[in-house]
Coordinates of C-alpha atoms in Angstrom, one line a residue:
X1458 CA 167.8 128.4 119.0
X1459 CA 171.6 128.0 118.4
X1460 CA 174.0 129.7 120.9
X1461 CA 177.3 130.3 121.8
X1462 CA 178.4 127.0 123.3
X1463 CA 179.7 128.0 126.5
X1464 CA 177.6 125.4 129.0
X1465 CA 179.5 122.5 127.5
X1466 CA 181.0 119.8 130.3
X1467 CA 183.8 117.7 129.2
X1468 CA 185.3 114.4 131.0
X1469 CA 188.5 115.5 132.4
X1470 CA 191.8 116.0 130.0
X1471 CA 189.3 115.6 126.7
X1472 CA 188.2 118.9 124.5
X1473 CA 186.5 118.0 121.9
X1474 CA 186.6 119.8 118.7
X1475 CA 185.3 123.1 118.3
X1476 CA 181.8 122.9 115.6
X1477 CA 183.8 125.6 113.3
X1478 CA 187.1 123.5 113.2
X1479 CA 185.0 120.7 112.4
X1480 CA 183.3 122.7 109.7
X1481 CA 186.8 124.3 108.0
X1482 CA 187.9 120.5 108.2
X1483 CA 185.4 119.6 105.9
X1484 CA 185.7 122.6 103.6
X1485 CA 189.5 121.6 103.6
X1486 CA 188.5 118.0 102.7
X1487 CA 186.1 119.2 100.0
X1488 CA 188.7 121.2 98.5
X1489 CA 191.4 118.1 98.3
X1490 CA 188.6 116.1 97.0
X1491 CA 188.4 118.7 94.1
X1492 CA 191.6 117.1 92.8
X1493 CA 190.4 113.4 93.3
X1494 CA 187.1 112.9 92.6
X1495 CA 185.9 113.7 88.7
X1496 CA 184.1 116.5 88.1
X1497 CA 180.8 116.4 86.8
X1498 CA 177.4 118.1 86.4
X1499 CA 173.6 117.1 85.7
X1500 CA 171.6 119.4 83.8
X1501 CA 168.6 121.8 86.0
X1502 CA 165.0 122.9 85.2
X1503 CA 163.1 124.9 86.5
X1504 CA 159.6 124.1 87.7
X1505 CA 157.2 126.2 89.2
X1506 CA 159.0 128.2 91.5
X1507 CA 161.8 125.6 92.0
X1508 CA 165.1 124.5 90.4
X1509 CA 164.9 120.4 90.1
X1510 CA 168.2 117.8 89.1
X1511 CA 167.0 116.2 85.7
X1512 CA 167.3 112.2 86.5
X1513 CA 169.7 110.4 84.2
X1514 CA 171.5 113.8 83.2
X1515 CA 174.3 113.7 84.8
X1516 CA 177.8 114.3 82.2
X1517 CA 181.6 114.0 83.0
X1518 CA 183.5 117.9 82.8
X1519 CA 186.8 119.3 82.7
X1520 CA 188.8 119.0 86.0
X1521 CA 188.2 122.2 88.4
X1522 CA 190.3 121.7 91.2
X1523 CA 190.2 124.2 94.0
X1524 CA 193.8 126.5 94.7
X1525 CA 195.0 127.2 98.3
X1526 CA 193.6 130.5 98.2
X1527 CA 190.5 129.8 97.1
X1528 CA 190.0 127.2 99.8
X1529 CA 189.9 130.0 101.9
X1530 CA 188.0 132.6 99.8
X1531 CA 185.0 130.2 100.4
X1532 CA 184.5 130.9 103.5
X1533 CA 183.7 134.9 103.1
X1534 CA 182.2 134.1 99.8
X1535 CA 179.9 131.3 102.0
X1536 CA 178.8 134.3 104.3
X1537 CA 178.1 136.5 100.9
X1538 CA 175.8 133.6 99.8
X1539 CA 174.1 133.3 103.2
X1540 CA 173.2 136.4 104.1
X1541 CA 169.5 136.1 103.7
X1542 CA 169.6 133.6 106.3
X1543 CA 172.2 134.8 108.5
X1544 CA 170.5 138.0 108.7
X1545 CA 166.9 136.5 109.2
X1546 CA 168.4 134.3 112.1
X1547 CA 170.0 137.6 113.6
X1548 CA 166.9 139.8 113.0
X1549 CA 164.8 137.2 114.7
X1550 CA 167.3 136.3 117.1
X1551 CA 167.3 140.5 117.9
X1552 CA 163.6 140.6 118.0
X1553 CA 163.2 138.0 120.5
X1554 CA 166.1 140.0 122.9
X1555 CA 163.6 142.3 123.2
X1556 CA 160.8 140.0 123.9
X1557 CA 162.3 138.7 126.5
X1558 CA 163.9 141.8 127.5
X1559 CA 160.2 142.8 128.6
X1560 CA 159.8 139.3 130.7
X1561 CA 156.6 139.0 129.5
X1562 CA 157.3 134.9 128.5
X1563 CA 159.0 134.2 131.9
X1564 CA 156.1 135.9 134.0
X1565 CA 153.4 133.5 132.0
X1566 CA 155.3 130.7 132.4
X1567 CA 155.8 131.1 136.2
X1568 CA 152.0 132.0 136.4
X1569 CA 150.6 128.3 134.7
X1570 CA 153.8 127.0 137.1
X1571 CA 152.4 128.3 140.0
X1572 CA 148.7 127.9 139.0
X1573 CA 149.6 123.7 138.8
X1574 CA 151.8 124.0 141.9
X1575 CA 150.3 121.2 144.2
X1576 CA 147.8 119.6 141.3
X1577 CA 150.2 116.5 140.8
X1578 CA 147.3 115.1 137.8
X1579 CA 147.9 118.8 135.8
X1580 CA 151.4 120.0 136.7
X1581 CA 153.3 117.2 134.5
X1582 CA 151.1 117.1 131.3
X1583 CA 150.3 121.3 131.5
X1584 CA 153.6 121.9 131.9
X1585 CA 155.2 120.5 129.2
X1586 CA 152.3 121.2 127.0
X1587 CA 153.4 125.1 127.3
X1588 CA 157.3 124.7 126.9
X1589 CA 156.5 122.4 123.6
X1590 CA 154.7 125.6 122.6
X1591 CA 157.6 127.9 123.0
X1592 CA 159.4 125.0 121.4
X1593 CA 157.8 124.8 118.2
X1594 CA 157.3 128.3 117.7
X1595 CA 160.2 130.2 118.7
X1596 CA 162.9 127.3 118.6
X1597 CA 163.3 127.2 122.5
X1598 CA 166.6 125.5 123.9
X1599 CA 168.8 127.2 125.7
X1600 CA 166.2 129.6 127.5
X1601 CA 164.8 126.3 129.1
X1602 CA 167.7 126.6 131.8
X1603 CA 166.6 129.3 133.7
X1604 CA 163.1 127.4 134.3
X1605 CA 164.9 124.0 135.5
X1606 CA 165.1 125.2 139.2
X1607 CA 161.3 125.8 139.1
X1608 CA 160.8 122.8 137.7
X1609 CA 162.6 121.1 140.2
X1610 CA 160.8 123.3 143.1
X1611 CA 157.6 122.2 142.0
X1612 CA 158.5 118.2 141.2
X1613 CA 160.3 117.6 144.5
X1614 CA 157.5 119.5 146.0
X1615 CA 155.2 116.7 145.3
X1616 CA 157.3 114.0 146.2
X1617 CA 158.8 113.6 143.1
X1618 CA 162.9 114.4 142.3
X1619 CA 165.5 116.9 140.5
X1620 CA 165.0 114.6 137.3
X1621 CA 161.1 115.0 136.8
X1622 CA 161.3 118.6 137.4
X1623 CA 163.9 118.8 134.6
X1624 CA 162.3 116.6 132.3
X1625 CA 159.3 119.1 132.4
X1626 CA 161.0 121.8 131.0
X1627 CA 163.5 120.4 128.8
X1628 CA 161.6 117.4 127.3
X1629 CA 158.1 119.8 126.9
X1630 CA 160.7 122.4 124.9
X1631 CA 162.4 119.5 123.0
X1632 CA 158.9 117.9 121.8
X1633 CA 158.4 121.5 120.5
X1634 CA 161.6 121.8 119.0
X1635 CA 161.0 118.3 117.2
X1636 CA 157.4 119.0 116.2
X1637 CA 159.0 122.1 114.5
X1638 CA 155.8 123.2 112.8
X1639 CA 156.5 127.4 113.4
X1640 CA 160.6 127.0 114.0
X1641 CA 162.1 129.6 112.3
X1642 CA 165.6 128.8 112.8
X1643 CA 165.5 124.4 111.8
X1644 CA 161.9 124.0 109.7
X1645 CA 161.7 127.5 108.0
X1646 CA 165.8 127.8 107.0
X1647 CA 165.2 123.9 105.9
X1648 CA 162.6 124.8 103.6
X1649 CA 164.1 128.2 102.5
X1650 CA 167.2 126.0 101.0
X1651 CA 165.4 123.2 99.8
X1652 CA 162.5 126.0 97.4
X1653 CA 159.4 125.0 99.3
X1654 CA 156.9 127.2 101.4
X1655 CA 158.0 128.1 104.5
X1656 CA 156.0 126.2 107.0
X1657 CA 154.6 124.0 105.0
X1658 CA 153.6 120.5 105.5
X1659 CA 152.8 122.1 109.2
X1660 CA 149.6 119.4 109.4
X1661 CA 152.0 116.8 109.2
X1662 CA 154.5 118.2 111.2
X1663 CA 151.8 118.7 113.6
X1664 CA 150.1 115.2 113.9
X1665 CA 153.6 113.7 114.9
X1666 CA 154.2 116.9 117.5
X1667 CA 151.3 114.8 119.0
X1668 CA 152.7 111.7 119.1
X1669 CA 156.2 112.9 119.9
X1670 CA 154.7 115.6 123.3
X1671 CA 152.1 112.5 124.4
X1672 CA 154.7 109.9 124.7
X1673 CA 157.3 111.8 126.7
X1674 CA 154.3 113.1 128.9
X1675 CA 153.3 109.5 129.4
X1676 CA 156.9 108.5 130.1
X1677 CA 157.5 111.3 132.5
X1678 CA 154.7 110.8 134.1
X1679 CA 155.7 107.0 134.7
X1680 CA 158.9 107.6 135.8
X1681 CA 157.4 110.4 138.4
X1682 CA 154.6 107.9 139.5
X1683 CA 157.5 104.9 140.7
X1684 CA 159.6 107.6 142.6
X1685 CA 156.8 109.0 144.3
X1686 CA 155.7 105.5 145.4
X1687 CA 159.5 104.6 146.3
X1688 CA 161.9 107.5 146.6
X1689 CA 164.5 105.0 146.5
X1690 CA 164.2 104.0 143.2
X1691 CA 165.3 107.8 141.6
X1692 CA 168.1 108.4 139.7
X1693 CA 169.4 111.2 141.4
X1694 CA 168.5 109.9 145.0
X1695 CA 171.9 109.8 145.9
X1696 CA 172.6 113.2 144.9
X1697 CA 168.9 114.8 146.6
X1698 CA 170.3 113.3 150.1
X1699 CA 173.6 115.2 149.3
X1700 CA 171.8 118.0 148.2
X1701 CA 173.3 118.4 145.5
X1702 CA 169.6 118.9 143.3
X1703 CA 167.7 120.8 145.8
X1704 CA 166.4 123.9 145.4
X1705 CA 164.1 126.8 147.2
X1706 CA 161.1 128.6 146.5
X1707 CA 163.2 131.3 145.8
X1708 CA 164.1 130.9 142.4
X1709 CA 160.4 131.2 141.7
X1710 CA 161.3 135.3 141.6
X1711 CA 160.6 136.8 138.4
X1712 CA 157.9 139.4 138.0
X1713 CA 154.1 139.1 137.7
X1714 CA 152.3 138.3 134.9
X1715 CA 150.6 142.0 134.7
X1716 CA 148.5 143.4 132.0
X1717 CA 151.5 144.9 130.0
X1718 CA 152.8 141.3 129.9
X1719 CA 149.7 139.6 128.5
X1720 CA 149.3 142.8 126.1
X1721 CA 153.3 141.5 124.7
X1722 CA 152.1 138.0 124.5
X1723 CA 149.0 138.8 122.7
X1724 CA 151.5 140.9 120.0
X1725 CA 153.5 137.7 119.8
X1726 CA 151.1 135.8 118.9
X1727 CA 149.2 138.2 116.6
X1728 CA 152.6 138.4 114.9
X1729 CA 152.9 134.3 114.4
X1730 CA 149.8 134.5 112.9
X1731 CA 150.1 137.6 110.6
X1732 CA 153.3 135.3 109.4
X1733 CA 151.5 132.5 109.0
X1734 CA 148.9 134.4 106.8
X1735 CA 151.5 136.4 104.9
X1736 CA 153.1 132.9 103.5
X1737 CA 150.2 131.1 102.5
X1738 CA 148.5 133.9 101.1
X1739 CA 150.9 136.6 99.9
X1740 CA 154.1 134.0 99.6
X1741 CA 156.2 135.8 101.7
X1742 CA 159.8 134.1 102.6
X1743 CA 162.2 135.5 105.0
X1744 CA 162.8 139.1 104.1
X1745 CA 159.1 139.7 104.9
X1746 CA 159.1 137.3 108.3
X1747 CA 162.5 139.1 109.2
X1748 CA 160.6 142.2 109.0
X1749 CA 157.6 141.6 110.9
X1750 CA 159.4 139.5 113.7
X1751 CA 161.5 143.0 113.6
X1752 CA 158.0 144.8 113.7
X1753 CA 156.9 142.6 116.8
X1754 CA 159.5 143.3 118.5
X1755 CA 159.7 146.9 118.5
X1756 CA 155.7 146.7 119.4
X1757 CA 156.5 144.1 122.3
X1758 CA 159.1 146.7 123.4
X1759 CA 157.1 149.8 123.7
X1760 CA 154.5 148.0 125.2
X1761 CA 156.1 146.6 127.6
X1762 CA 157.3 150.3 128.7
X1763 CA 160.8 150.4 127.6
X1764 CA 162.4 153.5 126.3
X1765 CA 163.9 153.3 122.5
X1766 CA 167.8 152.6 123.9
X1767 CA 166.7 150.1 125.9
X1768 CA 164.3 148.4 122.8
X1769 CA 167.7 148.6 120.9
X1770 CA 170.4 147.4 123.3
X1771 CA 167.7 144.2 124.3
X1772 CA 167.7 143.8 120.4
X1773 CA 171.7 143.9 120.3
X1774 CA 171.9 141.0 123.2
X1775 CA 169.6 138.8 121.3
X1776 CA 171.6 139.0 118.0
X1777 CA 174.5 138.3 120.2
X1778 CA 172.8 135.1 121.4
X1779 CA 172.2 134.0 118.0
X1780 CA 176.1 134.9 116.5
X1781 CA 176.9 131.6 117.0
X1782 CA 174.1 129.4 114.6
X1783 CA 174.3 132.5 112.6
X1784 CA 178.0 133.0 111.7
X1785 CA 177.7 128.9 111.2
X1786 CA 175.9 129.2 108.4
X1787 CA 178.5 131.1 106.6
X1788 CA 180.9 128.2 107.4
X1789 CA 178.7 125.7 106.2
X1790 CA 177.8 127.0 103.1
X1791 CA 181.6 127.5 102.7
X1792 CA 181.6 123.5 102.0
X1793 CA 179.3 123.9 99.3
X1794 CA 181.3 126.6 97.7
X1795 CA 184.1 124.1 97.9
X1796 CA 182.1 121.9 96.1
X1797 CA 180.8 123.7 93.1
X1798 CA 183.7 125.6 92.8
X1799 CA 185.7 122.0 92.3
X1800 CA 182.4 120.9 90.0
X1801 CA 182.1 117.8 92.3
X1802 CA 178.5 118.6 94.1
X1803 CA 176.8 116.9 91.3
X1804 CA 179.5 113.9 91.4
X1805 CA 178.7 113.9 94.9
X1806 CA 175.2 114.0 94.5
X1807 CA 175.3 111.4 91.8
X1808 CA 177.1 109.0 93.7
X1809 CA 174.9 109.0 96.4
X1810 CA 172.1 108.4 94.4
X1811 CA 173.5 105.4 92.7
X1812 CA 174.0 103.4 96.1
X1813 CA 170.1 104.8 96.8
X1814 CA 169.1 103.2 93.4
X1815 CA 168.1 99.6 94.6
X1816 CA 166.5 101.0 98.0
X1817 CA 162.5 101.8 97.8
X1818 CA 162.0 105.1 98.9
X1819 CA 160.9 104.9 102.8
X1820 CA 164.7 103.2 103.0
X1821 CA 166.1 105.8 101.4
X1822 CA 164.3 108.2 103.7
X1823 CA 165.6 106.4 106.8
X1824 CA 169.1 106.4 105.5
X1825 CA 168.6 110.2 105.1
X1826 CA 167.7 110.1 109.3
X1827 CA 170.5 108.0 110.0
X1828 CA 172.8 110.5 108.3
X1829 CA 171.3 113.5 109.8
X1830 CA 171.6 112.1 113.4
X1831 CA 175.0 111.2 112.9
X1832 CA 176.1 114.5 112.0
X1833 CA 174.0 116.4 114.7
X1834 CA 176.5 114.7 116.6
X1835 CA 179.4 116.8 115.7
X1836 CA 177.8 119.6 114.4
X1837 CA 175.0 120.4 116.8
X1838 CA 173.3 123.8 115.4
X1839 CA 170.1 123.3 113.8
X1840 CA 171.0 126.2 111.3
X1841 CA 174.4 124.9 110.5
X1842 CA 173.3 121.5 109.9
X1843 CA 170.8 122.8 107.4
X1844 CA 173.1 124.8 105.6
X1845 CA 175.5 121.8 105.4
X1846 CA 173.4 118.6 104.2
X1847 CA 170.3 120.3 102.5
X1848 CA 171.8 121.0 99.5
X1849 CA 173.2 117.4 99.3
X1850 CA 170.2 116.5 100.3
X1851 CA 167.2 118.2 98.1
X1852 CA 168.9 117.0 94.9
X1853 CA 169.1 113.3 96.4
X1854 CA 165.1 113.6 96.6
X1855 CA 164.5 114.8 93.5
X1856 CA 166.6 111.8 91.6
X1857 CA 165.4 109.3 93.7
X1858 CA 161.4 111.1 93.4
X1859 CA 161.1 111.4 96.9
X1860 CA 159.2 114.5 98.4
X1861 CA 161.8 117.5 99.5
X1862 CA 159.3 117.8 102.2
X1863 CA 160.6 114.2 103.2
X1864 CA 164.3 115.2 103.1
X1865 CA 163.4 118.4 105.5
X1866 CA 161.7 115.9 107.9
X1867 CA 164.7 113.7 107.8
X1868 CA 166.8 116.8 108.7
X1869 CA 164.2 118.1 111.2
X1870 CA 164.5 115.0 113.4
X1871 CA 168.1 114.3 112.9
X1872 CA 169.0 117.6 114.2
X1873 CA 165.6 117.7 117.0
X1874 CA 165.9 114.5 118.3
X1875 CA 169.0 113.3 119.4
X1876 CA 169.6 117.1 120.8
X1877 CA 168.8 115.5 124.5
X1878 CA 171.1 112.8 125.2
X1879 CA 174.2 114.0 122.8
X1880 CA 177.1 115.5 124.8
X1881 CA 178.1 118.1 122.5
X1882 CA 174.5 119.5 122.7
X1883 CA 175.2 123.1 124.4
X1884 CA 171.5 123.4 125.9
X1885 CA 171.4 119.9 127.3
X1886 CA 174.8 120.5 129.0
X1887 CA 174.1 123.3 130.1
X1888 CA 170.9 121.9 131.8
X1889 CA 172.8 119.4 133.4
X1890 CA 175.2 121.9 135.1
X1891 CA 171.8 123.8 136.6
X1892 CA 170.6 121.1 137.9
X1893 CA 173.4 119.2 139.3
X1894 CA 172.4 116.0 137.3
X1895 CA 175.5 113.8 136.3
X1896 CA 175.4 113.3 132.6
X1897 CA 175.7 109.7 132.6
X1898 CA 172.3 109.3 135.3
X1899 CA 170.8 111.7 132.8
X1900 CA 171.4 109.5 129.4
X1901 CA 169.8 106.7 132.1
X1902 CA 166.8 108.4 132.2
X1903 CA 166.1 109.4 129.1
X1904 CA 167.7 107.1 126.6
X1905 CA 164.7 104.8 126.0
X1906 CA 162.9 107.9 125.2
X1907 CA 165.3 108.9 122.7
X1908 CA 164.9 105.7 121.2
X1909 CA 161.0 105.9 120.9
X1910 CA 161.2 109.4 119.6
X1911 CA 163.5 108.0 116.7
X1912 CA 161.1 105.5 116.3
X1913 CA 158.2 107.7 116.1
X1914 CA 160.3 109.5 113.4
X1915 CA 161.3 106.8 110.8
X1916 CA 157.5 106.1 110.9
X1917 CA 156.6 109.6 110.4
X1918 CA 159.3 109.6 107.6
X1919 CA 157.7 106.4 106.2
X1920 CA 154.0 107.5 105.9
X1921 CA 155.2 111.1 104.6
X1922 CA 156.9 109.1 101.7
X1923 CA 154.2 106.9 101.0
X1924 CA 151.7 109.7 101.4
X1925 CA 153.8 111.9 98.9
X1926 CA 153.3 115.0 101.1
X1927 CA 154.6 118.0 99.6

């Protein structure tokens, strides 16, 4: 999920830019470009339930460049035009306050954590298996933190180190978050811009989730396997004799998985899959999965034995979690105001396309990856990044008849992947400052993972534009 970025470490004397400056540079940008670029537009049909860009269209207009005022009129007129999303992301961000309010998802976890404790062939492999879960379903990140000290309790209980019992946690979460097949906040806002069915292509989606979860399993499990046979060799050896990455049972300290708690997680998940149903049956989008994650949370609430304030103030803090990837959105789509206010989208758009002309298709999709991880980079919010490439991006497909679903992957993995090793990520950083594990030891350790993961997606990205999936 996106949060408030307050976990970030810096190198001394450097601050890098905040994600909204970065933003209201570009709308700036797009607005000077208004008066420099020509203006132009392709003509639009609509098919099925979809507007498509009608190839070989595209006609020179009258000049529409964008005043001073207006340049800043785009960014309340960007949150007017996102509110559907910015509200579903708060909504959903509020129900889950309440979830977790309960503690119902940190007393299962600690129960399978302390049901492996001391199985060194289960703990690895089970535990990541159940943060990819949370991952792909409910767009896990930042919560990870406040299970890295278990993590670490557990790994260095069994000879391993500080770095396996964070990669547990944070790479089971981030092969979730990659797999995407239930996110609501990456996959489903994706979709929502780009006019397909939320969720769909989840078969897909799911097969590489497999691929993505097995080979980080396998390569924690390697890396746990050489320090327990020679504690020398860890990363963070230095810092475990320092103790700098040592922790005591006592973190493990939150409440008992009791019947009230299971009762929650059954609602959850009856909730998922009443969503699930709703889409692919009765086509809901996100005013009907806004309500019924608002539904599930109220349910989780009483359940769980809280009184109607409390239901309500828990559903306040998790919008206030979310303020930050919601508000975002408003500032993103503030660029592509910009840009069809100056009638140069379509310019845009058709520029791009040329340059993808002489490119087959499974090219054109890794150019699309290239360009997604590079702007994860600077602006790391899965919601923002949406809002800011996919409509770029879901014209691109249609000219160059590549699958929107395709584009969306591209996105998905730009925005998923790279999330672990970047330092402007807020939940990686914030990791790091838990568990007393220096950045650079970190991007060590998991760098040649990163690079398989990428690997694994320009495949994926490859077959899903040869397969056509829609």
């Amino acid at each position: 999920m996106d949060k408030e970025e307050k976990t970030e470490q810096r190198p001394a004397g450097f601050r890098f830019p905040h994600t909204y400056a970065i933003l209201f540079s570009v709308v700036i940008i797009a607005a000077a470009l208004s008066y420099v670029i020509p203006a132009g537009e392709f003509e639009r049909v609509e098919v099925g339930d979809r507007t498509e860009v009608v190839p070989g269209s595209y006609t020179g207009v009258e000049q529409s460049p964008v005043s001073f005022f207006e340049l800043f009129k785009a960014i309340p007129t960007g949150l007017i035009d996102g509110a559907n999303i910015i509200f579903y992301i708060f909504l959903v961000g509020g129900a889950f306050g309440i979830i977790r309010a309960t503690g119902a998802i940190e007393a299962a976890i600690q129960k399978v954590m302390v049901m492996v404790k001391g199985n060194e062939r289960l703990m690895i492999p089970v535990i990541m298996l159940v943060f990819s879960i949370l991952g792909f379903t409910t767009g896990m990140a930042e919560e990870a933190i406040i299970f890295v000290p278990i993590g670490i309790v557990l790994a260095t209980a069994l000879g391993y180190d500080a770095m396996v019992g964070t990669a547990m946690v944070t790479l089971g979460a981030a092969s979730g978050f990659i797999g995407g097949m239930l996110n609501p906040f990456t996959v489903g806002i994706a979709q929502e811009i780009a006019e397909l069915t939320i969720f769909s292509g989840w078969q897909f989606r799911g097969v590489v989730y497999f691929f993505v979860l097995g080979i980080a399993i396998l390569y924690v499990m390697h890396y746990a396997k050489k320090v327990k046979r020679k504690p020398e060799s860890s990363l963070v050896y230095e810092e475990a004799q320092k103790g700098h990455v040592n922790f005591t049972d006592d973190v493990m300290n939150f409440d008992e998985l009791k019947k009230r708690h299971i009762m929650i997680l059954i609602t959850f998940a009856a909730g998922i899959i009443i969503n699930i149903y709703g889409i692919f049956q009765h086509g809901w989008f996100l005013t009907e999965l806004s309500a019924n994650f608002f539904v599930i949370g109220l349910i989780a609430g009483l359940v769980g034995g809280m009184k109607i304030n409390d239901i309500f103030d828990a559903f306040i803090d998790g919008m206030k979690l979310v303020v930050y990837g919601a508000i975002i959105v408003g500032f993103a789509r503030a660029i592509v105001v910009v840009l069809e206010s100056g009638v140069i989208i379509d310019s845009v758009i058709n520029g791009m396309s040329s340059v993808l002309d002489f490119l087959p298709p499974s090219i054109t999709a890794l150019g699309m990856l290239v360009m997604q991880v590079v702007i994860n980079f600077f602006i790391p919010s899965g919601s923002g990044q949406a809002m800011t490439t996919m409509p770029i991006m879901t014209p691109i497909a249609d000219l160059q008849e590549i699958p929107r679903q395709v584009a969306v992957l591209a996105y998905q993995y730009g925005d998923a992947i790279t999330n672990t090793i970047i330092p402007t990520s807020a939940s990686l950083m914030g990791v790091l400052a838990v568990s007393g594990i220096p950045y650079i030891k970190w991007v060590r350790f998991v760098w040649k993972l990163t690079l398989m993961w990428l690997i694994i997606a320009a495949a994926a990205l490859v077959a899903a534009t040869m397969l056509g999936i829609s």
